XYZ file of N, CA, C and O in Angstrom:
564
model
N 1.137 -3.545 -31.240
C 0.019 -2.696 -32.211
C -1.160 -1.912 -31.590
O -1.857 -2.811 -30.269
N -1.829 -1.133 -31.961
C -2.681 -0.327 -30.970
C -3.927 -1.692 -31.396
O -4.145 -2.325 -32.473
N -4.636 -1.549 -30.642
C -6.007 -2.170 -30.160
C -6.851 -1.518 -31.502
O -7.378 -0.763 -31.244
N -7.650 -3.110 -31.896
C -8.662 -2.147 -32.845
C -9.884 -1.730 -32.129
O -10.090 -2.418 -30.939
N -10.679 -0.631 -32.492
C -11.690 0.137 -31.407
C -12.674 -1.101 -30.782
O -13.365 -1.071 -30.211
N -12.957 -1.992 -31.696
C -14.059 -3.282 -31.537
C -13.765 -4.226 -30.270
O -14.176 -4.363 -29.797
N -12.187 -4.067 -30.317
C -11.379 -5.113 -29.447
C -11.205 -4.370 -28.116
O -11.040 -4.837 -26.931
N -11.625 -2.953 -27.949
C -11.068 -2.254 -27.105
C -12.072 -2.835 -25.673
O -11.171 -2.652 -24.502
N -12.958 -3.050 -25.825
C -14.193 -3.092 -24.494
C -13.459 -4.787 -23.930
O -13.884 -4.911 -22.772
N -13.026 -5.484 -24.974
C -12.912 -6.805 -24.190
C -11.435 -6.623 -23.774
O -11.319 -7.427 -22.495
N -10.331 -5.856 -23.883
C -9.221 -5.831 -23.620
C -9.683 -5.011 -22.162
O -8.788 -5.393 -21.260
N -10.719 -4.306 -22.124
C -10.870 -3.564 -20.669
C -11.446 -4.538 -19.710
O -10.787 -4.368 -18.553
N -12.211 -5.206 -20.158
C -12.262 -6.231 -19.165
C -11.367 -7.141 -18.924
O -11.259 -7.515 -17.785
N -10.434 -7.666 -19.960
C -9.184 -8.512 -19.472
C -8.567 -7.635 -18.569
O -7.816 -8.392 -17.424
N -8.549 -6.337 -18.565
C -7.252 -5.831 -17.431
C -8.224 -5.767 -16.033
O -7.723 -6.180 -14.857
N -9.342 -5.886 -16.022
C -10.042 -6.037 -14.605
C -10.234 -7.477 -14.455
O -9.782 -7.929 -13.146
N -10.084 -8.146 -15.329
C -9.786 -9.649 -14.975
C -8.385 -10.241 -14.461
O -8.193 -10.931 -13.409
N -7.305 -9.337 -14.852
C -6.251 -9.726 -14.718
C -5.921 -8.794 -13.196
O -5.265 -9.766 -12.167
N -6.868 -8.130 -12.584
C -6.578 -7.765 -11.571
C -7.099 -8.682 -10.577
O -6.705 -9.073 -9.237
N -8.229 -9.286 -11.136
C -8.944 -10.637 -10.188
C -7.842 -11.474 -10.133
O -7.783 -12.209 -8.828
N -7.363 -11.623 -11.182
C -6.353 -13.089 -10.763
C -5.243 -12.538 -9.910
O -4.809 -13.724 -9.081
N -4.718 -11.493 -9.966
C -3.656 -11.264 -9.000
C -4.249 -11.195 -7.287
O -3.503 -11.716 -6.549
N -5.443 -10.839 -7.324
C -5.836 -10.927 -6.072
C -6.419 -12.373 -5.574
O -5.948 -12.421 -4.470
N -6.677 -13.236 -6.376
C -7.046 -14.617 -6.172
C -5.578 -15.427 -5.531
O -5.412 -16.508 -5.140
N -4.585 -14.838 -6.282
C -3.335 -15.935 -5.927
C -3.036 -16.125 -4.619
O -3.133 -15.305 -3.819
N -2.159 -17.437 -4.235
C -1.564 -17.275 -3.201
C -0.668 -16.755 -2.550
O -0.629 -15.926 -1.302
N -0.081 -15.930 -3.066
C 0.872 -14.825 -2.838
C 0.599 -13.473 -3.195
O 1.345 -12.461 -3.144
N -0.991 -13.016 -3.141
C -1.386 -12.241 -3.355
C -0.984 -11.063 -2.070
O -1.234 -11.129 -1.170
N -0.854 -9.539 -2.593
C -0.526 -8.706 -1.829
C -1.888 -8.159 -1.078
O -2.967 -8.149 -2.116
N -1.798 -7.462 -0.197
C -2.926 -7.032 0.273
C -3.758 -5.511 -0.438
O -2.691 -5.123 -0.969
N -4.643 -5.660 -1.134
C -5.247 -4.217 -1.687
C -6.208 -3.773 -0.904
O -7.112 -4.215 -0.157
N -6.168 -2.491 -0.498
C -7.033 -1.729 0.440
C -8.461 -1.783 -0.141
O -8.782 -1.776 -1.303
N -9.258 -2.324 0.832
C -10.814 -2.576 0.367
C -10.820 -4.104 -0.089
O -12.221 -4.478 -0.118
N -9.979 -5.031 -0.375
C -10.129 -6.406 -0.518
C -9.557 -7.320 0.654
O -8.251 -7.507 0.415
N -10.409 -8.034 1.074
C -9.980 -9.143 2.312
C -9.026 -10.113 1.367
O -9.507 -10.215 0.838
N -8.537 -10.448 2.252
C -7.693 -11.626 1.824
C -8.090 -12.967 2.654
O -7.555 -13.986 2.239
N -9.111 -12.825 3.285
C -9.932 -14.105 3.737
C -10.452 -15.157 2.926
O -10.726 -14.268 1.502
N -10.559 -16.091 2.803
C -10.835 -16.889 1.824
C -12.238 -16.647 1.120
O -12.446 -17.012 -0.153
N -12.992 -16.777 2.138
C -14.301 -16.663 2.053
C -14.662 -15.113 1.654
O -15.706 -15.600 0.097
N -14.063 -14.521 1.883
C -13.956 -12.882 0.721
C -13.687 -13.086 -0.606
O -14.634 -12.834 -1.516
N -12.621 -13.926 -0.633
C -12.077 -14.026 -2.252
C -13.337 -14.801 -2.769
O -13.492 -14.153 -4.287
N -13.702 -16.076 -2.416
C -14.471 -16.441 -3.229
C -15.719 -15.643 -3.436
O -16.330 -15.792 -4.352
N -16.327 -15.196 -2.259
C -17.310 -14.050 -2.536
C -16.929 -13.134 -3.932
O -18.194 -12.924 -4.810
N -16.162 -12.648 -3.973
C -15.662 -11.480 -4.993
C -15.633 -12.119 -6.097
O -16.296 -11.548 -7.086
N -14.827 -13.263 -6.248
C -15.077 -13.865 -7.494
C -16.059 -14.348 -8.106
O -16.641 -14.387 -9.526
N -17.217 -14.958 -7.525
C -18.300 -15.106 -7.686
C -19.202 -13.868 -8.607
O -19.953 -13.844 -9.484
N -19.259 -12.652 -7.702
C -19.556 -11.455 -8.058
C -18.983 -11.391 -9.741
O -19.916 -10.781 -10.739
N -17.743 -11.098 -9.950
C -16.936 -10.794 -11.140
C -17.285 -11.672 -12.243
O -17.510 -11.263 -12.970
N -17.037 -12.913 -11.788
C -17.771 -14.177 -12.674
C -19.133 -13.839 -13.112
O -19.501 -14.120 -14.469
N -20.051 -13.553 -12.423
C -21.541 -13.159 -12.825
C -21.702 -12.394 -13.644
O -22.338 -12.062 -14.822
N -20.635 -10.905 -13.225
C -21.012 -9.541 -13.821
C -20.238 -9.220 -14.668
O -20.756 -8.654 -15.997
N -18.730 -9.817 -14.891
C -18.222 -9.504 -15.762
C -17.506 -10.828 -16.882
O -17.767 -10.650 -18.083
N -17.663 -12.122 -16.259
C -16.601 -13.145 -16.941
C -18.022 -13.709 -17.934
O -17.665 -14.125 -19.017
N -19.217 -13.909 -17.165
C -20.063 -14.618 -18.203
C -20.340 -13.535 -19.380
O -20.401 -14.253 -20.388
N -20.660 -12.466 -19.187
C -20.812 -11.604 -20.684
C -19.971 -11.539 -21.443
O -19.931 -11.456 -22.716
N -18.430 -11.640 -20.665
C -17.259 -11.311 -21.858
C -17.090 -12.776 -22.560
O -16.907 -12.778 -23.344
N -17.370 -13.954 -21.769
C -17.265 -15.077 -22.745
C -18.283 -15.275 -23.859
O -17.645 -15.460 -24.970
N -19.267 -14.761 -23.395
C -20.395 -15.050 -24.474
C -19.834 -13.835 -25.422
O -20.024 -13.839 -27.102
N -19.511 -12.467 -25.448
C -18.382 -11.516 -26.822
C -17.486 -12.599 -27.437
O -17.710 -12.454 -28.733
N -16.773 -13.258 -26.740
C -15.624 -13.657 -27.250
C -15.912 -14.988 -28.021
O -15.692 -15.034 -29.218
N -17.125 -15.930 -27.632
C -17.845 -16.806 -28.347
C -18.085 -16.019 -29.677
O -18.537 -17.159 -30.720
N -19.049 -15.130 -29.546
C -19.165 -14.633 -30.506
C -18.334 -14.258 -31.635
O -18.439 -14.249 -33.136
N -16.974 -13.631 -31.168
C -16.154 -13.342 -31.859
C -15.751 -14.719 -32.462
O -15.123 -14.528 -33.598
N -15.681 -15.606 -31.709
C -14.649 -16.812 -32.056
C -15.457 -17.560 -33.503
O -15.067 -17.799 -34.599
N -17.065 -17.235 -33.328
C -17.653 -17.503 -34.410
C -17.502 -16.615 -35.640
O -17.803 -17.594 -36.606
N -17.494 -15.609 -35.659
C -17.455 -14.635 -36.658
C -16.039 -14.978 -37.428
O -16.150 -14.686 -38.699
N -15.154 -15.046 -36.968
C -13.755 -15.368 -37.127
C -13.423 -16.609 -37.655
O -12.531 -16.808 -38.454
N -14.272 -17.915 -37.560
C -13.667 -19.263 -37.922
C -13.946 -19.510 -39.157
O -14.632 -19.209 -39.567
N -13.261 -20.211 -39.682
C -13.409 -20.786 -41.340
C -12.758 -19.520 -41.924
O -12.745 -19.769 -43.221
N -11.888 -18.830 -41.875
C -11.201 -17.771 -42.428
C -9.937 -17.947 -42.797
O -9.224 -17.827 -43.694
N -9.147 -18.454 -41.972
C -7.671 -18.556 -41.730
C -7.119 -20.144 -40.689
O -7.955 -19.909 -39.455
N -6.817 -20.884 -41.166
C -6.532 -22.016 -40.778
C -5.777 -21.698 -39.299
O -6.094 -22.380 -38.271
N -4.629 -20.922 -39.308
C -3.773 -20.334 -38.008
C -5.079 -20.113 -37.037
O -4.685 -20.203 -35.705
N -5.694 -18.875 -37.548
C -6.443 -18.480 -36.476
C -7.431 -19.416 -35.888
O -8.092 -19.734 -34.894
N -8.287 -20.350 -36.520
C -9.056 -21.571 -36.649
C -8.265 -22.305 -35.343
O -8.970 -22.715 -34.217
N -7.189 -22.725 -35.572
C -6.274 -23.226 -34.462
C -6.225 -22.908 -33.093
O -6.630 -23.201 -31.994
N -6.252 -21.592 -33.248
C -6.055 -20.816 -31.871
C -7.302 -20.414 -31.356
O -7.768 -20.590 -30.084
N -8.453 -20.659 -32.238
C -9.932 -20.319 -31.829
C -10.228 -21.637 -30.746
O -10.730 -21.916 -29.916
N -9.683 -22.732 -31.358
C -9.943 -23.914 -30.775
C -9.461 -24.216 -29.591
O -9.733 -24.667 -28.148
N -8.367 -23.628 -29.418
C -7.566 -23.797 -27.995
C -8.068 -22.979 -27.102
O -8.424 -23.131 -25.955
N -8.707 -21.670 -27.161
C -9.142 -20.613 -26.709
C -10.795 -21.495 -25.890
O -10.886 -21.136 -25.196
N -11.262 -21.586 -26.906
C -12.446 -22.541 -26.510
C -12.072 -23.346 -25.494
O -12.957 -23.661 -24.490
N -11.606 -24.391 -25.841
C -10.993 -25.755 -24.709
C -10.678 -24.859 -23.371
O -11.005 -25.188 -22.284
N -9.638 -23.640 -23.164
C -9.575 -22.958 -21.974
C -10.952 -22.595 -21.525
O -10.580 -22.323 -20.096
N -11.677 -21.843 -22.035
C -12.893 -21.218 -21.655
C -13.610 -22.349 -20.863
O -13.936 -22.098 -19.558
N -13.900 -23.518 -21.484
C -14.406 -24.597 -20.978
C -13.616 -25.270 -19.624
O -14.187 -25.144 -18.407
N -12.522 -25.120 -19.613
C -11.730 -25.935 -18.409
C -11.542 -24.592 -17.421
O -12.040 -24.959 -15.810
N -11.739 -23.210 -17.560
C -11.747 -21.984 -16.630
C -13.355 -22.116 -15.979
O -13.009 -22.035 -14.836
N -14.194 -22.526 -17.031
C -15.564 -22.759 -16.254
C -15.510 -23.567 -15.353
O -16.112 -23.491 -14.381
N -15.148 -24.664 -15.607
C -15.313 -25.794 -14.867
C -14.241 -25.438 -13.215
O -14.893 -26.152 -12.579
N -13.175 -24.925 -13.583
C -12.362 -24.773 -12.549
C -13.286 -23.477 -11.720
O -13.401 -24.094 -10.230
N -14.020 -22.994 -12.370
C -14.792 -21.964 -11.575
C -15.524 -22.717 -10.805
O -15.993 -22.886 -9.568
N -16.331 -23.516 -11.353
C -17.850 -24.289 -10.829
C -17.616 -24.999 -9.592
O -17.922 -25.504 -8.903
N -15.765 -25.748 -9.816
C -15.980 -26.627 -8.471
C -14.866 -25.769 -7.273
O -14.767 -26.438 -6.622
N -15.197 -24.711 -7.537
C -14.277 -24.105 -6.435
C -14.827 -24.320 -5.445
O -14.041 -24.773 -4.189
N -16.327 -24.107 -5.076
C -17.039 -24.678 -3.933
C -16.584 -26.017 -3.302
O -17.010 -26.394 -1.880
N -16.578 -26.894 -4.103
C -16.434 -28.524 -3.920
C -15.101 -28.415 -3.846
O -14.901 -30.146 -3.066
N -14.276 -27.858 -3.279
C -12.789 -28.015 -3.471
C -12.619 -28.011 -1.856
O -13.132 -26.663 -1.404
N -11.918 -29.203 -1.615
C -11.261 -28.951 -0.139
C -10.267 -27.708 0.199
O -9.553 -27.135 0.845
N -9.279 -27.933 -0.997
C -7.782 -27.069 -1.095
C -8.196 -25.727 -1.345
O -7.964 -25.731 -2.836
N -9.336 -24.717 -0.986
C -10.077 -23.914 -1.920
C -8.968 -22.712 -2.366
O -8.811 -22.054 -3.434
N -7.746 -22.356 -1.420
C -6.715 -21.416 -1.611
C -6.101 -21.834 -2.879
O -5.491 -20.996 -3.726
N -5.736 -23.272 -3.004
C -4.995 -23.496 -4.151
C -5.963 -23.814 -5.560
O -5.333 -23.316 -6.143
N -7.076 -24.149 -5.465
C -8.123 -23.919 -6.415
C -8.166 -22.458 -7.262
O -7.987 -22.299 -7.891
N -8.040 -21.679 -6.274
C -8.078 -19.993 -6.493
C -7.020 -19.719 -7.354
O -7.149 -19.046 -8.280
N -6.086 -19.945 -6.693
C -4.547 -19.731 -7.192
C -4.464 -20.340 -8.554
O -4.116 -19.841 -9.509
N -4.553 -21.628 -8.790
C -4.852 -22.230 -10.047
C -5.845 -21.535 -11.444
O -5.322 -21.583 -12.172
N -6.988 -21.176 -10.535
C -7.666 -20.567 -11.497
C -7.248 -19.396 -11.846
O -7.333 -19.049 -13.132
N -6.856 -18.778 -11.023
C -6.250 -17.380 -11.360
C -5.367 -17.499 -12.580
O -4.936 -16.856 -12.999
N -4.217 -18.279 -12.060
C -3.192 -18.357 -12.993
C -3.458 -19.145 -14.415
O -2.643 -18.843 -15.143
N -4.443 -19.562 -14.348
C -5.123 -20.279 -15.782
C -5.597 -18.911 -16.397
O -5.706 -18.871 -17.645
N -6.349 -18.294 -16.063
C -7.247 -17.408 -16.491
C -6.048 -16.288 -16.757
O -6.484 -15.733 -17.908
N -5.215 -15.775 -16.043
C -4.106 -14.935 -16.602
C -3.358 -15.266 -17.972
O -3.096 -14.757 -18.790
N -2.894 -16.680 -17.923
C -2.356 -17.187 -18.792
C -3.234 -17.010 -20.384
O -2.602 -16.965 -21.407
N -4.712 -17.421 -20.179
C -5.255 -17.208 -21.051
C -5.988 -15.703 -21.876
O -5.432 -15.559 -22.951
N -6.186 -14.901 -20.826
C -5.741 -13.562 -21.025
C -4.571 -12.904 -21.512
O -4.798 -12.570 -23.103
N -3.378 -13.357 -21.249
C -2.766 -13.068 -22.286
C -2.454 -13.813 -23.630
O -1.688 -13.072 -24.534
N -2.817 -14.662 -23.408
C -2.865 -15.598 -25.339
C -3.799 -14.764 -25.892
O -3.455 -14.355 -26.811
N -4.993 -14.283 -25.467
C -6.043 -13.669 -26.198
C -5.560 -12.435 -26.685
O -5.462 -11.879 -27.859
N -4.804 -11.355 -25.580
C -4.335 -10.411 -26.065
C -3.178 -10.168 -26.813
O -3.103 -9.584 -27.841
N -1.992 -11.193 -26.621
C -0.786 -11.139 -27.593
C -0.807 -12.194 -28.420
O -0.196 -11.502 -29.408
N -1.893 -12.734 -28.748
C -1.657 -14.268 -29.905
C -2.926 -13.665 -30.754
O -3.044 -13.628 -31.935
N -4.451 -14.174 -30.212
C -5.344 -13.736 -30.660
C -5.639 -12.762 -31.348
O -6.187 -12.790 -32.635
N -5.587 -11.528 -30.590
C -6.153 -10.586 -30.931
C -5.417 -9.722 -31.821
O -5.779 -8.782 -33.003
N -3.946 -9.745 -31.900
C -2.936 -9.727 -32.700
C -3.106 -10.406 -34.311
O -3.042 -9.518 -35.114
N -3.511 -11.717 -34.407
C -3.736 -12.129 -35.238
C -4.586 -11.781 -36.264
O -5.179 -11.527 -37.350
N -5.890 -11.636 -35.707
C -7.021 -10.855 -36.196
C -7.352 -9.586 -36.504
O -7.745 -9.446 -37.511
N -6.529 -8.830 -35.448
C -6.573 -7.608 -36.401
C -5.483 -7.355 -37.607
O -5.904 -6.808 -38.740
N -4.627 -8.362 -37.711
C -3.770 -8.350 -39.067
C -4.268 -9.098 -39.829
O -4.418 -8.737 -41.367
N -4.917 -10.166 -39.720
C -5.794 -11.122 -40.682
C -7.058 -11.074 -41.394
O -7.278 -11.192 -42.345
N -7.540 -10.473 -40.059
C -8.964 -10.258 -40.401
C -9.570 -8.819 -40.209
O -10.870 -8.885 -39.379
N -8.783 -7.869 -40.677
C -9.679 -6.567 -39.989
C -11.150 -6.516 -40.995
O -11.973 -5.613 -39.909
N -11.114 -6.822 -41.817
C -12.599 -6.764 -42.147
C -14.036 -7.192 -41.478
O -14.968 -6.812 -41.361
N -13.638 -8.168 -40.697
C -14.336 -9.270 -39.804
C -14.573 -8.117 -38.633
O -15.574 -7.995 -38.102
N -13.270 -7.723 -38.208
C -13.605 -6.627 -36.548
C -14.469 -5.464 -37.220
O -15.324 -5.061 -36.603
N -14.566 -5.305 -38.372
C -15.090 -3.635 -39.183
C -16.595 -4.156 -38.687
O -17.115 -2.948 -38.704
N -17.061 -5.188 -39.300
C -18.313 -5.771 -39.146
C -18.895 -5.865 -37.731
O -20.313 -6.013 -37.932
N -18.212 -5.630 -36.973
C -18.841 -6.032 -35.451
C -19.553 -5.004 -34.735
O -18.713 -3.689 -34.738
N -20.480 -4.891 -33.992
C -20.870 -3.964 -33.391
C -21.542 -4.423 -31.945
O -22.234 -5.569 -32.060
N -21.230 -4.427 -30.889
C -21.157 -4.973 -29.495
C -22.393 -4.424 -29.259
O -23.492 -4.902 -27.890
N -23.275 -3.188 -29.811
C -24.323 -2.810 -28.682
C -25.606 -3.102 -29.972
O -25.655 -3.910 -30.859
């Protein structure tokens, strides 16, 4: 299904975050200009979380809020996604406190990747099908 125009910016941010997920995994391939040292990866994830992830989650929380209460199936998905947002935020916050930072970054990357896939393949598809009028009412600017 083609993405609704109001969801395209979120999907584009998801693409950037999926790259981050690939980069943070234990078995990450070398990407030109992206060092594989743990501290460099940590610095990169901090930058991306501040610049992309925080505003992205705020947009999604707004989307959840205006979609909530209109369809029980969508409400259930929203609750699940909100729990995952909290879990991912806790994982990110705990990175520097973790003695096994490589494993912690890998777990964060895999959790974030699964979360993004669920938003794209399940949530976005459902709201496009069942709540197109709600999407029409959204303006990100």
